[in-house]
PDB file of C-alpha atoms and ligand atoms in Angstrom:
ATOM      1  CA  UNK A1112       5.829  19.459   2.648  1.00  0.00           C
ATOM      2  CA  UNK A1113       4.073  16.094   3.426  1.00  0.00           C
ATOM      3  CA  UNK A1114       0.827  15.497   1.876  1.00  0.00           C
ATOM      4  CA  UNK A1115      -1.755  13.158   3.616  1.00  0.00           C
ATOM      5  CA  UNK A1116      -3.933  10.960   1.411  1.00  0.00           C
ATOM      6  CA  UNK A1117      -7.005   9.221   2.947  1.00  0.00           C
ATOM      7  CA  UNK A1118      -7.927   5.893   1.493  1.00  0.00           C
ATOM      8  CA  UNK A1119     -11.044   3.892   2.587  1.00  0.00           C
ATOM      9  CA  UNK A1120     -10.882   0.116   2.381  1.00  0.00           C
ATOM     10  CA  UNK A1121     -13.945  -2.178   1.884  1.00  0.00           C
ATOM     11  CA  UNK A1122     -12.816  -5.625   3.043  1.00  0.00           C
ATOM     12  CA  UNK A1123     -10.573  -7.323   5.580  1.00  0.00           C
ATOM     13  CA  UNK A1124      -7.897  -7.669   2.777  1.00  0.00           C
ATOM     14  CA  UNK A1125      -8.194  -5.091   0.121  1.00  0.00           C
ATOM     15  CA  UNK A1126      -5.566  -4.148  -2.391  1.00  0.00           C
ATOM     16  CA  UNK A1127      -6.136  -0.482  -3.491  1.00  0.00           C
ATOM     17  CA  UNK A1128      -4.648   1.115  -6.557  1.00  0.00           C
ATOM     18  CA  UNK A1129      -3.571   4.632  -5.373  1.00  0.00           C
ATOM     19  CA  UNK A1130      -1.361   5.469  -8.284  1.00  0.00           C
ATOM     20  CA  UNK A1131      -3.499   8.202  -9.638  1.00  0.00           C
ATOM     21  CA  UNK A1132      -3.718  10.016  -6.233  1.00  0.00           C
ATOM     22  CA  UNK A1133       0.208   9.933  -6.071  1.00  0.00           C
ATOM     23  CA  UNK A1134       0.457  10.997  -9.592  1.00  0.00           C
ATOM     24  CA  UNK A1135      -1.670  14.035  -8.945  1.00  0.00           C
ATOM     25  CA  UNK A1136       0.409  15.126  -5.948  1.00  0.00           C
ATOM     26  CA  UNK A1137       3.597  14.788  -8.164  1.00  0.00           C
ATOM     27  CA  UNK A1138       1.899  16.973 -10.903  1.00  0.00           C
ATOM     28  CA  UNK A1139       0.732  19.465  -8.248  1.00  0.00           C
ATOM     29  CA  UNK A1140       4.338  19.719  -6.879  1.00  0.00           C
ATOM     30  CA  UNK A1141       5.751  20.794 -10.382  1.00  0.00           C
ATOM     31  CA  UNK A1142       8.737  18.837  -9.539  1.00  0.00           C
ATOM     32  CA  UNK A1143      10.640  17.799 -12.627  1.00  0.00           C
ATOM     33  CA  UNK A1144      13.206  15.435 -11.336  1.00  0.00           C
ATOM     34  CA  UNK A1145      13.507  13.783  -7.929  1.00  0.00           C
ATOM     35  CA  UNK A1146      11.984  11.047  -6.000  1.00  0.00           C
ATOM     36  CA  UNK A1147       8.468  10.535  -4.243  1.00  0.00           C
ATOM     37  CA  UNK A1148       8.478   9.042  -0.806  1.00  0.00           C
ATOM     38  CA  UNK A1149       5.205   7.122  -0.106  1.00  0.00           C
ATOM     39  CA  UNK A1150       4.698   6.126   3.464  1.00  0.00           C
ATOM     40  CA  UNK A1151       1.962   4.487   5.312  1.00  0.00           C
ATOM     41  CA  UNK A1152       1.816   5.069   9.111  1.00  0.00           C
ATOM     42  CA  UNK A1153       0.037   1.773  10.052  1.00  0.00           C
ATOM     43  CA  UNK A1154       0.992  -1.597  11.457  1.00  0.00           C
ATOM     44  CA  UNK A1155      -1.541  -3.578   9.656  1.00  0.00           C
ATOM     45  CA  UNK A1156      -1.423  -2.051   6.153  1.00  0.00           C
ATOM     46  CA  UNK A1157       1.457  -2.015   3.643  1.00  0.00           C
ATOM     47  CA  UNK A1158       2.531  -0.792   0.361  1.00  0.00           C
ATOM     48  CA  UNK A1159       3.727  -2.484  -2.908  1.00  0.00           C
ATOM     49  CA  UNK A1160       4.182  -1.900  -6.531  1.00  0.00           C
ATOM     50  CA  UNK A1161       2.945  -4.326  -9.155  1.00  0.00           C
ATOM     51  CA  UNK A1162       0.451  -4.847 -12.012  1.00  0.00           C
ATOM     52  CA  UNK A1163      -3.143  -4.018 -11.662  1.00  0.00           C
ATOM     53  CA  UNK A1164      -4.427  -7.258 -13.041  1.00  0.00           C
ATOM     54  CA  UNK A1165      -7.509  -8.643 -11.042  1.00  0.00           C
ATOM     55  CA  UNK A1166      -6.203 -12.334 -11.318  1.00  0.00           C
ATOM     56  CA  UNK A1167      -2.849 -11.257 -10.212  1.00  0.00           C
ATOM     57  CA  UNK A1168      -4.375  -9.448  -7.281  1.00  0.00           C
ATOM     58  CA  UNK A1169      -6.264 -12.622  -6.324  1.00  0.00           C
ATOM     59  CA  UNK A1170      -2.913 -14.417  -6.407  1.00  0.00           C
ATOM     60  CA  UNK A1171      -1.282 -11.796  -4.232  1.00  0.00           C
ATOM     61  CA  UNK A1172      -4.114 -12.265  -1.608  1.00  0.00           C
ATOM     62  CA  UNK A1173      -3.850 -16.026  -1.779  1.00  0.00           C
ATOM     63  CA  UNK A1174       0.016 -15.701  -1.420  1.00  0.00           C
ATOM     64  CA  UNK A1175      -0.211 -13.646   1.663  1.00  0.00           C
ATOM     65  CA  UNK A1176      -2.694 -16.124   3.179  1.00  0.00           C
ATOM     66  CA  UNK A1177      -0.458 -19.088   2.407  1.00  0.00           C
ATOM     67  CA  UNK A1178       2.701 -17.422   3.741  1.00  0.00           C
ATOM     68  CA  UNK A1179       0.891 -15.958   6.862  1.00  0.00           C
ATOM     69  CA  UNK A1180      -2.271 -17.989   7.673  1.00  0.00           C
ATOM     70  CA  UNK A1181      -4.931 -16.255   9.635  1.00  0.00           C
ATOM     71  CA  UNK A1182      -5.767 -19.231  11.816  1.00  0.00           C
ATOM     72  CA  UNK A1183      -2.485 -19.830  13.491  1.00  0.00           C
ATOM     73  CA  UNK A1184      -2.116 -19.610  17.325  1.00  0.00           C
ATOM     74  CA  UNK A1185      -0.054 -16.303  17.273  1.00  0.00           C
ATOM     75  CA  UNK A1186       0.888 -14.935  20.604  1.00  0.00           C
ATOM     76  CA  UNK A1187      -0.483 -11.456  19.541  1.00  0.00           C
ATOM     77  CA  UNK A1188      -3.919 -12.909  19.038  1.00  0.00           C
ATOM     78  CA  UNK A1189      -4.249 -13.189  22.775  1.00  0.00           C
ATOM     79  CA  UNK A1190      -4.500  -9.306  23.013  1.00  0.00           C
ATOM     80  CA  UNK A1191      -5.757  -8.136  19.510  1.00  0.00           C
ATOM     81  CA  UNK A1192      -6.629 -11.033  17.218  1.00  0.00           C
ATOM     82  CA  UNK A1193      -4.871  -9.678  14.216  1.00  0.00           C
ATOM     83  CA  UNK A1194      -1.262 -11.155  14.157  1.00  0.00           C
ATOM     84  CA  UNK A1195      -1.565 -12.199  10.514  1.00  0.00           C
ATOM     85  CA  UNK A1196      -2.410  -8.543   9.550  1.00  0.00           C
ATOM     86  CA  UNK A1197       0.848  -7.317  11.295  1.00  0.00           C
ATOM     87  CA  UNK A1198       2.971 -10.055   9.822  1.00  0.00           C
ATOM     88  CA  UNK A1199       1.654  -9.407   6.437  1.00  0.00           C
ATOM     89  CA  UNK A1200       2.303  -5.782   6.751  1.00  0.00           C
ATOM     90  CA  UNK A1201       5.948  -6.459   7.855  1.00  0.00           C
ATOM     91  CA  UNK A1202       6.252  -8.671   4.811  1.00  0.00           C
ATOM     92  CA  UNK A1203       5.143  -5.764   2.311  1.00  0.00           C
ATOM     93  CA  UNK A1204       6.831  -2.971   3.968  1.00  0.00           C
ATOM     94  CA  UNK A1205       5.624   0.588   5.019  1.00  0.00           C
ATOM     95  CA  UNK A1206       7.264   2.893   2.387  1.00  0.00           C
ATOM     96  CA  UNK A1207       8.125   3.119  -1.379  1.00  0.00           C
ATOM     97  CA  UNK A1208      10.494   5.446  -3.224  1.00  0.00           C
ATOM     98  CA  UNK A1209       9.418   6.159  -6.662  1.00  0.00           C
ATOM     99  CA  UNK A1210      11.455   8.329  -9.266  1.00  0.00           C
ATOM    100  CA  UNK A1211       9.999  11.485 -10.553  1.00  0.00           C
ATOM    101  CA  UNK A1212      11.318  11.703 -14.274  1.00  0.00           C
ATOM    102  CA  UNK A1213      10.341  14.890 -16.266  1.00  0.00           C
ATOM    103  CA  UNK A1214       7.511  15.795 -14.021  1.00  0.00           C
ATOM    104  CA  UNK A1215       5.810  12.297 -13.981  1.00  0.00           C
ATOM    105  CA  UNK A1216       6.123   9.323 -11.857  1.00  0.00           C
ATOM    106  CA  UNK A1217       8.790   7.145 -13.390  1.00  0.00           C
ATOM    107  CA  UNK A1218       6.933   3.842 -13.288  1.00  0.00           C
ATOM    108  CA  UNK A1219       7.281   1.055 -15.732  1.00  0.00           C
ATOM    109  CA  UNK A1220       4.478   0.344 -18.263  1.00  0.00           C
ATOM    110  CA  UNK A1221       2.650  -2.065 -15.990  1.00  0.00           C
ATOM    111  CA  UNK A1222       3.731  -0.766 -12.612  1.00  0.00           C
ATOM    112  CA  UNK A1223       1.102   0.670 -10.201  1.00  0.00           C
ATOM    113  CA  UNK A1224       1.162   1.585  -6.628  1.00  0.00           C
ATOM    114  CA  UNK A1225      -0.872  -0.229  -4.166  1.00  0.00           C
ATOM    115  CA  UNK A1226      -2.074   0.278  -0.582  1.00  0.00           C
ATOM    116  CA  UNK A1227      -2.585  -3.171   0.932  1.00  0.00           C
ATOM    117  CA  UNK A1228      -5.163  -3.175   3.486  1.00  0.00           C
ATOM    118  CA  UNK A1229      -4.508  -6.122   5.777  1.00  0.00           C
ATOM    119  CA  UNK A1230      -7.107  -5.490   8.593  1.00  0.00           C
ATOM    120  CA  UNK A1231      -9.940  -3.643   7.285  1.00  0.00           C
ATOM    121  CA  UNK A1232     -12.351  -2.209   6.510  1.00  0.00           C
ATOM    122  CA  UNK A1233     -10.908   0.952   7.739  1.00  0.00           C
ATOM    123  CA  UNK A1234      -9.838   4.413   6.847  1.00  0.00           C
ATOM    124  CA  UNK A1235      -6.072   4.561   5.980  1.00  0.00           C
ATOM    125  CA  UNK A1236      -3.612   7.364   5.736  1.00  0.00           C
ATOM    126  CA  UNK A1237      -0.596   7.624   3.450  1.00  0.00           C
ATOM    127  CA  UNK A1238       2.103  10.336   3.676  1.00  0.00           C
ATOM    128  CA  UNK A1239       3.461  11.501   0.428  1.00  0.00           C
ATOM    129  CA  UNK A1240       6.449  13.884  -0.228  1.00  0.00           C
ATOM    130  CA  UNK A1241       8.245  14.837  -3.492  1.00  0.00           C
ATOM    131  CA  UNK A1242      11.892  15.396  -3.068  1.00  0.00           C
ATOM    132  CA  UNK A1243      14.082  17.213  -5.547  1.00  0.00           C
ATOM    133  CA  UNK A1244      17.592  18.292  -5.839  1.00  0.00           C
TER     134      UNK A1244
HETATM  135 ZN1   ZN B 159      -2.663  -6.054  16.604  1.00  0.00          ZN
END
């Protein structure tokens, strides 16, 4: 069964730690061993795993702005004015697979799961499924 998480972003670019939500779904599933698939069904949001350290999150935002600047004459901006958001989402990706080990998320000590809002503020959805066997 797929679970749906709803996340509300507050800024155009907003990096939101959703680890506790995913962890709660893993606990509720009572799965001991397997994998949790995390998927976001949007073209201007992405998912990534990294450390929740405020300076690092500033660096991630600056890095996205450097690689994919907002003020470039993208073709898509003729219709929607958010090409940078789409390109940044492609860079980060739409899904993650995280091990479930002994009933818990098998993340490393500093690893957290983030939803990257890239064209907010908006309400976003994340699909989550714990797969065992
Ligand atoms: Zn667009």
